[in-house]
PDB file of C-alpha atoms in Angstrom:
ATOM      1  CA  MET A 141     -92.153  67.068  30.052  1.00  0.00           C
ATOM      2  CA  SER A 142     -92.938  68.104  26.614  1.00  0.00           C
ATOM      3  CA  PHE A 143     -93.804  65.476  24.328  1.00  0.00           C
ATOM      4  CA  VAL A 144     -90.512  65.660  21.661  1.00  0.00           C
ATOM      5  CA  THR A 145     -91.293  64.556  18.311  1.00  0.00           C
ATOM      6  CA  SER A 146     -89.596  64.864  14.691  1.00  0.00           C
ATOM      7  CA  HIS A 147     -91.154  65.099  11.430  1.00  0.00           C
ATOM      8  CA  MET A 148     -88.790  63.598   8.256  1.00  0.00           C
ATOM      9  CA  SER A 149     -88.504  62.807   4.287  1.00  0.00           C
ATOM     10  CA  ILE A 150     -85.441  59.977   4.147  1.00  0.00           C
ATOM     11  CA  SER A 151     -84.579  58.263   1.236  1.00  0.00           C
ATOM     12  CA  LEU A 152     -83.741  54.896   0.544  1.00  0.00           C
ATOM     13  CA  ASP A 153     -80.347  55.100   1.205  1.00  0.00           C
ATOM     14  CA  GLY A 154     -81.357  57.741   4.430  1.00  0.00           C
ATOM     15  CA  PHE A 155     -80.768  60.874   3.041  1.00  0.00           C
ATOM     16  CA  VAL A 156     -82.991  63.707   4.587  1.00  0.00           C
ATOM     17  CA  ALA A 157     -81.211  66.607   1.657  1.00  0.00           C
ATOM     18  CA  GLY A 158     -79.675  66.275  -0.389  1.00  0.00           C
ATOM     19  CA  PRO A 159     -75.346  67.971  -1.824  1.00  0.00           C
ATOM     20  CA  ASP A 160     -75.094  71.672  -1.616  1.00  0.00           C
ATOM     21  CA  GLN A 161     -77.863  73.510  -0.674  1.00  0.00           C
ATOM     22  CA  SER A 162     -77.840  76.784  -1.476  1.00  0.00           C
ATOM     23  CA  GLU A 163     -80.628  79.977  -2.031  1.00  0.00           C
ATOM     24  CA  ASP A 164     -81.482  78.291  -5.441  1.00  0.00           C
ATOM     25  CA  ASN A 165     -81.709  74.769  -3.173  1.00  0.00           C
ATOM     26  CA  PRO A 166     -83.344  75.399   0.027  1.00  0.00           C
ATOM     27  CA  LEU A 167     -83.383  71.523  -0.101  1.00  0.00           C
ATOM     28  CA  GLY A 168     -79.702  70.633  -1.253  1.00  0.00           C
ATOM     29  CA  VAL A 169     -79.532  68.807  -5.211  1.00  0.00           C
ATOM     30  CA  ASP A 170     -82.390  66.770  -6.073  1.00  0.00           C
ATOM     31  CA  GLY A 171     -83.593  67.279  -1.993  1.00  0.00           C
ATOM     32  CA  MET A 172     -87.086  68.376  -3.765  1.00  0.00           C
ATOM     33  CA  LYS A 173     -87.538  64.288  -4.556  1.00  0.00           C
ATOM     34  CA  LEU A 174     -88.165  63.377  -0.540  1.00  0.00           C
ATOM     35  CA  HIS A 175     -91.454  65.968  -0.617  1.00  0.00           C
ATOM     36  CA  HIS A 176     -93.748  65.556  -3.985  1.00  0.00           C
ATOM     37  CA  TRP A 177     -95.758  63.043  -1.402  1.00  0.00           C
ATOM     38  CA  HIS A 178     -96.878  65.982   0.693  1.00  0.00           C
ATOM     39  CA  LEU A 179     -96.463  68.810  -2.081  1.00  0.00           C
ATOM     40  CA  ASP A 180     -98.183  67.732  -4.654  1.00  0.00           C
ATOM     41  CA  ASP A 181    -101.841  68.137  -5.777  1.00  0.00           C
ATOM     42  CA  PRO A 182    -104.067  66.654  -5.313  1.00  0.00           C
ATOM     43  CA  ARG A 183    -102.534  64.241  -2.616  1.00  0.00           C
ATOM     44  CA  HIS A 184    -103.077  60.262  -2.234  1.00  0.00           C
ATOM     45  CA  GLN A 185    -105.542  60.085   0.936  1.00  0.00           C
ATOM     46  CA  VAL A 186    -102.604  58.505   3.173  1.00  0.00           C
ATOM     47  CA  ASP A 187    -100.125  61.645   2.165  1.00  0.00           C
ATOM     48  CA  GLN A 188    -102.784  64.008   3.002  1.00  0.00           C
ATOM     49  CA  ALA A 189    -103.353  62.414   6.525  1.00  0.00           C
ATOM     50  CA  PHE A 190     -99.741  62.587   7.173  1.00  0.00           C
ATOM     51  CA  THR A 191     -99.233  66.145   6.214  1.00  0.00           C
ATOM     52  CA  ASP A 192    -102.351  67.310   8.055  1.00  0.00           C
ATOM     53  CA  ARG A 193     -99.379  64.692  11.026  1.00  0.00           C
ATOM     54  CA  LEU A 194     -97.068  67.246   9.992  1.00  0.00           C
ATOM     55  CA  LEU A 195     -98.491  70.422   9.853  1.00  0.00           C
ATOM     56  CA  SER A 196     -99.934  69.741  13.454  1.00  0.00           C
ATOM     57  CA  PRO A 197    -100.349  72.721  15.657  1.00  0.00           C
ATOM     58  CA  ARG A 198     -97.056  72.042  18.267  1.00  0.00           C
ATOM     59  CA  GLY A 199     -96.025  74.206  21.285  1.00  0.00           C
ATOM     60  CA  ALA A 200     -92.345  75.454  20.389  1.00  0.00           C
ATOM     61  CA  TYR A 201     -90.467  74.124  17.331  1.00  0.00           C
ATOM     62  CA  ILE A 202     -86.297  73.547  16.683  1.00  0.00           C
ATOM     63  CA  MET A 203     -84.850  73.977  14.133  1.00  0.00           C
ATOM     64  CA  GLY A 204     -80.819  74.151  12.235  1.00  0.00           C
ATOM     65  CA  ARG A 205     -79.493  77.077  10.847  1.00  0.00           C
ATOM     66  CA  ASN A 206     -78.996  75.271   7.576  1.00  0.00           C
ATOM     67  CA  MET A 207     -83.030  74.485   7.602  1.00  0.00           C
ATOM     68  CA  PHE A 208     -83.395  78.518   8.099  1.00  0.00           C
ATOM     69  CA  GLY A 209     -81.609  80.319   5.085  1.00  0.00           C
ATOM     70  CA  PRO A 210     -78.912  79.766   3.147  1.00  0.00           C
ATOM     71  CA  VAL A 211     -75.912  82.335   5.117  1.00  0.00           C
ATOM     72  CA  ARG A 212     -73.491  81.033   6.932  1.00  0.00           C
ATOM     73  CA  GLY A 213     -70.627  82.369   9.702  1.00  0.00           C
ATOM     74  CA  GLU A 214     -71.310  85.713  10.772  1.00  0.00           C
ATOM     75  CA  TRP A 215     -75.091  87.020   9.724  1.00  0.00           C
ATOM     76  CA  GLY A 216     -73.144  91.012   8.121  1.00  0.00           C
ATOM     77  CA  ASN A 217     -76.081  92.814   7.019  1.00  0.00           C
ATOM     78  CA  SER A 218     -78.148  90.102   5.973  1.00  0.00           C
ATOM     79  CA  ASP A 219     -81.657  90.335   6.100  1.00  0.00           C
ATOM     80  CA  TRP A 220     -82.851  87.046   5.747  1.00  0.00           C
ATOM     81  CA  ARG A 221     -86.300  86.204   7.041  1.00  0.00           C
ATOM     82  CA  GLY A 222     -86.733  82.603   6.445  1.00  0.00           C
ATOM     83  CA  TRP A 223     -87.543  81.011   2.996  1.00  0.00           C
ATOM     84  CA  TRP A 224     -91.323  80.660   4.212  1.00  0.00           C
ATOM     85  CA  GLY A 225     -92.258  84.788   3.299  1.00  0.00           C
ATOM     86  CA  PRO A 226     -94.360  86.773   5.566  1.00  0.00           C
ATOM     87  CA  GLU A 227     -96.583  83.755   7.190  1.00  0.00           C
ATOM     88  CA  PRO A 228     -94.616  81.049   8.079  1.00  0.00           C
ATOM     89  CA  PRO A 229     -96.356  78.094   8.937  1.00  0.00           C
ATOM     90  CA  TYR A 230     -94.859  77.645  12.397  1.00  0.00           C
ATOM     91  CA  HIS A 231     -97.691  79.904  14.619  1.00  0.00           C
ATOM     92  CA  ALA A 232     -95.284  79.334  17.785  1.00  0.00           C
ATOM     93  CA  PRO A 233     -91.554  80.258  18.851  1.00  0.00           C
ATOM     94  CA  VAL A 234     -88.927  78.708  16.520  1.00  0.00           C
ATOM     95  CA  PHE A 235     -85.263  78.257  18.122  1.00  0.00           C
ATOM     96  CA  VAL A 236     -82.901  78.778  15.852  1.00  0.00           C
ATOM     97  CA  LEU A 237     -79.365  77.134  15.921  1.00  0.00           C
ATOM     98  CA  THR A 238     -76.245  79.362  15.152  1.00  0.00           C
ATOM     99  CA  HIS A 239     -73.053  80.093  17.024  1.00  0.00           C
ATOM    100  CA  TYR A 240     -74.085  83.146  15.678  1.00  0.00           C
ATOM    101  CA  PRO A 241     -76.002  86.131  18.004  1.00  0.00           C
ATOM    102  CA  HIS A 242     -78.835  87.717  16.438  1.00  0.00           C
ATOM    103  CA  ASP A 243     -81.912  90.209  17.405  1.00  0.00           C
ATOM    104  CA  PRO A 244     -85.079  87.280  17.742  1.00  0.00           C
ATOM    105  CA  ILE A 245     -87.138  87.977  14.133  1.00  0.00           C
ATOM    106  CA  THR A 246     -90.938  88.276  14.811  1.00  0.00           C
ATOM    107  CA  MET A 247     -93.524  87.030  12.047  1.00  0.00           C
ATOM    108  CA  GLU A 248     -96.776  87.435  10.983  1.00  0.00           C
ATOM    109  CA  GLY A 249     -98.925  84.835  12.318  1.00  0.00           C
ATOM    110  CA  GLY A 250     -97.402  83.812  15.938  1.00  0.00           C
ATOM    111  CA  THR A 251     -93.776  82.838  14.463  1.00  0.00           C
ATOM    112  CA  ILE A 252     -91.132  84.510  16.384  1.00  0.00           C
ATOM    113  CA  PHE A 253     -87.343  82.882  15.326  1.00  0.00           C
ATOM    114  CA  TYR A 254     -84.969  83.146  18.237  1.00  0.00           C
ATOM    115  CA  PHE A 255     -81.403  82.687  17.907  1.00  0.00           C
ATOM    116  CA  VAL A 256     -79.914  80.455  20.474  1.00  0.00           C
ATOM    117  CA  ASP A 257     -76.239  78.467  21.176  1.00  0.00           C
ATOM    118  CA  GLY A 258     -76.324  74.972  21.479  1.00  0.00           C
ATOM    119  CA  PHE A 259     -79.515  71.967  21.669  1.00  0.00           C
ATOM    120  CA  GLU A 260     -79.232  71.819  24.927  1.00  0.00           C
ATOM    121  CA  VAL A 261     -80.424  75.723  25.474  1.00  0.00           C
ATOM    122  CA  ALA A 262     -83.125  75.344  22.381  1.00  0.00           C
ATOM    123  CA  LEU A 263     -84.818  72.501  24.177  1.00  0.00           C
ATOM    124  CA  ALA A 264     -85.185  73.905  27.757  1.00  0.00           C
ATOM    125  CA  LYS A 265     -86.665  77.024  25.847  1.00  0.00           C
ATOM    126  CA  ALA A 266     -89.233  75.136  23.714  1.00  0.00           C
ATOM    127  CA  ILE A 267     -89.751  73.810  27.297  1.00  0.00           C
ATOM    128  CA  GLU A 268     -90.784  76.563  28.859  1.00  0.00           C
ATOM    129  CA  GLU A 269     -92.458  78.114  25.947  1.00  0.00           C
ATOM    130  CA  ALA A 270     -94.400  74.368  24.521  1.00  0.00           C
ATOM    131  CA  GLY A 271     -96.305  73.990  28.201  1.00  0.00           C
ATOM    132  CA  ASP A 272     -98.128  70.929  27.519  1.00  0.00           C
ATOM    133  CA  ARG A 273     -98.391  70.886  23.905  1.00  0.00           C
ATOM    134  CA  PRO A 274     -95.579  69.675  21.313  1.00  0.00           C
ATOM    135  CA  ILE A 275     -92.203  70.487  20.870  1.00  0.00           C
ATOM    136  CA  ASP A 276     -90.966  69.997  17.036  1.00  0.00           C
ATOM    137  CA  VAL A 277     -87.274  68.743  16.131  1.00  0.00           C
ATOM    138  CA  ALA A 278     -87.729  70.241  12.335  1.00  0.00           C
ATOM    139  CA  GLY A 279     -84.697  69.924  11.313  1.00  0.00           C
ATOM    140  CA  GLY A 280     -82.212  70.025   9.378  1.00  0.00           C
ATOM    141  CA  ALA A 281     -80.380  66.833   9.209  1.00  0.00           C
ATOM    142  CA  SER A 282     -78.075  68.392  11.946  1.00  0.00           C
ATOM    143  CA  ALA A 283     -80.551  69.270  14.805  1.00  0.00           C
ATOM    144  CA  VAL A 284     -82.838  66.041  14.282  1.00  0.00           C
ATOM    145  CA  ARG A 285     -79.226  64.199  14.960  1.00  0.00           C
ATOM    146  CA  GLN A 286     -78.763  66.021  17.756  1.00  0.00           C
ATOM    147  CA  ALA A 287     -82.121  65.500  18.894  1.00  0.00           C
ATOM    148  CA  LEU A 288     -81.205  61.647  18.462  1.00  0.00           C
ATOM    149  CA  GLN A 289     -78.260  62.030  20.431  1.00  0.00           C
ATOM    150  CA  ALA A 290     -79.645  63.529  23.364  1.00  0.00           C
ATOM    151  CA  GLY A 291     -81.848  60.998  23.250  1.00  0.00           C
ATOM    152  CA  CYS A 292     -85.159  63.693  23.878  1.00  0.00           C
ATOM    153  CA  LEU A 293     -87.239  62.401  20.842  1.00  0.00           C
ATOM    154  CA  ASN A 294     -90.197  60.296  22.298  1.00  0.00           C
ATOM    155  CA  GLU A 295     -91.303  59.759  18.579  1.00  0.00           C
ATOM    156  CA  LEU A 296     -89.965  59.614  15.244  1.00  0.00           C
ATOM    157  CA  VAL A 297     -91.952  60.263  12.226  1.00  0.00           C
ATOM    158  CA  LEU A 298     -90.410  58.840   8.504  1.00  0.00           C
ATOM    159  CA  ASP A 299     -92.342  59.090   5.370  1.00  0.00           C
ATOM    160  CA  LEU A 300     -89.824  56.627   3.213  1.00  0.00           C
ATOM    161  CA  VAL A 301     -89.430  58.041  -0.640  1.00  0.00           C
ATOM    162  CA  PRO A 302     -88.658  55.315  -2.730  1.00  0.00           C
ATOM    163  CA  VAL A 303     -86.169  57.373  -4.152  1.00  0.00           C
ATOM    164  CA  VAL A 304     -82.013  57.425  -3.409  1.00  0.00           C
ATOM    165  CA  LEU A 305     -80.194  60.325  -3.681  1.00  0.00           C
ATOM    166  CA  GLY A 306     -76.447  58.968  -3.291  1.00  0.00           C
ATOM    167  CA  ARG A 307     -75.464  61.817  -0.975  1.00  0.00           C
ATOM    168  CA  GLY A 308     -76.286  64.265   0.878  1.00  0.00           C
ATOM    169  CA  GLU A 309     -76.886  64.718   4.722  1.00  0.00           C
ATOM    170  CA  ARG A 310     -78.161  62.083   7.125  1.00  0.00           C
ATOM    171  CA  ILE A 311     -80.213  61.387  10.669  1.00  0.00           C
ATOM    172  CA  PHE A 312     -78.567  58.883  11.995  1.00  0.00           C
ATOM    173  CA  ASP A 313     -74.644  59.617  11.593  1.00  0.00           C
ATOM    174  CA  ASP A 314     -73.178  59.416  15.054  1.00  0.00           C
ATOM    175  CA  VAL A 315     -76.364  58.291  16.779  1.00  0.00           C
ATOM    176  CA  SER A 316     -74.600  55.322  18.998  1.00  0.00           C
ATOM    177  CA  GLU A 317     -77.590  54.043  20.203  1.00  0.00           C
ATOM    178  CA  LEU A 318     -81.816  54.112  19.039  1.00  0.00           C
ATOM    179  CA  THR A 319     -83.965  52.497  20.436  1.00  0.00           C
ATOM    180  CA  ALA A 320     -87.308  52.419  18.447  1.00  0.00           C
ATOM    181  CA  GLU A 321     -90.752  50.693  18.148  1.00  0.00           C
ATOM    182  CA  PRO A 322     -92.913  50.968  15.082  1.00  0.00           C
ATOM    183  CA  VAL A 323     -96.308  51.853  16.805  1.00  0.00           C
ATOM    184  CA  GLU A 324     -97.756  52.899  13.247  1.00  0.00           C
ATOM    185  CA  VAL A 325     -97.255  52.606   8.827  1.00  0.00           C
ATOM    186  CA  ALA A 326     -99.506  53.723   6.489  1.00  0.00           C
ATOM    187  CA  THR A 327     -98.826  53.278   2.479  1.00  0.00           C
ATOM    188  CA  SER A 328     -98.869  55.154  -0.693  1.00  0.00           C
ATOM    189  CA  PRO A 329     -97.512  55.446  -4.233  1.00  0.00           C
ATOM    190  CA  LEU A 330     -95.191  58.252  -3.138  1.00  0.00           C
ATOM    191  CA  ALA A 331     -93.819  57.305   0.329  1.00  0.00           C
ATOM    192  CA  THR A 332     -93.795  54.488   3.170  1.00  0.00           C
ATOM    193  CA  HIS A 333     -94.963  56.289   6.761  1.00  0.00           C
ATOM    194  CA  ILE A 334     -92.972  54.947   9.721  1.00  0.00           C
ATOM    195  CA  VAL A 335     -94.280  56.698  13.595  1.00  0.00           C
ATOM    196  CA  TYR A 336     -91.731  55.414  15.768  1.00  0.00           C
ATOM    197  CA  ARG A 337     -92.222  55.136  19.245  1.00  0.00           C
ATOM    198  CA  ILE A 338     -88.432  56.335  20.385  1.00  0.00           C
ATOM    199  CA  THR A 339     -88.069  53.957  24.468  1.00  0.00           C
TER     200      THR A 339
END
């Protein structure tokens, strides 16, 4: 079976996105505070190493509909194609979790967004597509939470950012069991990066 990983930035109070996600605030209110470690330039060498890890090639991705975009409910006449412009950074199949059917969207650089109903379905399709390459559960909070509940993650990388958001989206709510061994820790002024092996 493919190696399944997830890499998330998280606040000191456990939020991976702020509240009230919208087209103007795709990461929720104040959610951008979690991502300066890999978006600011120049980057600290530790942050650069984890940015490279975050962007390393994968065989397939799984993401939640909220991460894909701000459209809720029926798709209607929406021509939304993601936050990332004509060439998203994935360059592989991306399985978007949604209860509402949508035709696949082919983008430049090899990214194809497929829209599937249910995490188990997405995981099965990702395994089929990825072959021996890793699968990344890219987010948002609900998708990663479902992966944790399903017990399918082999690795969880958390970038612990020294900010408090107060409210927003969490990944560990309703996760009743998790055995995680920290196998790597590295720090910069902007984040503490922790690699957990999930057993």
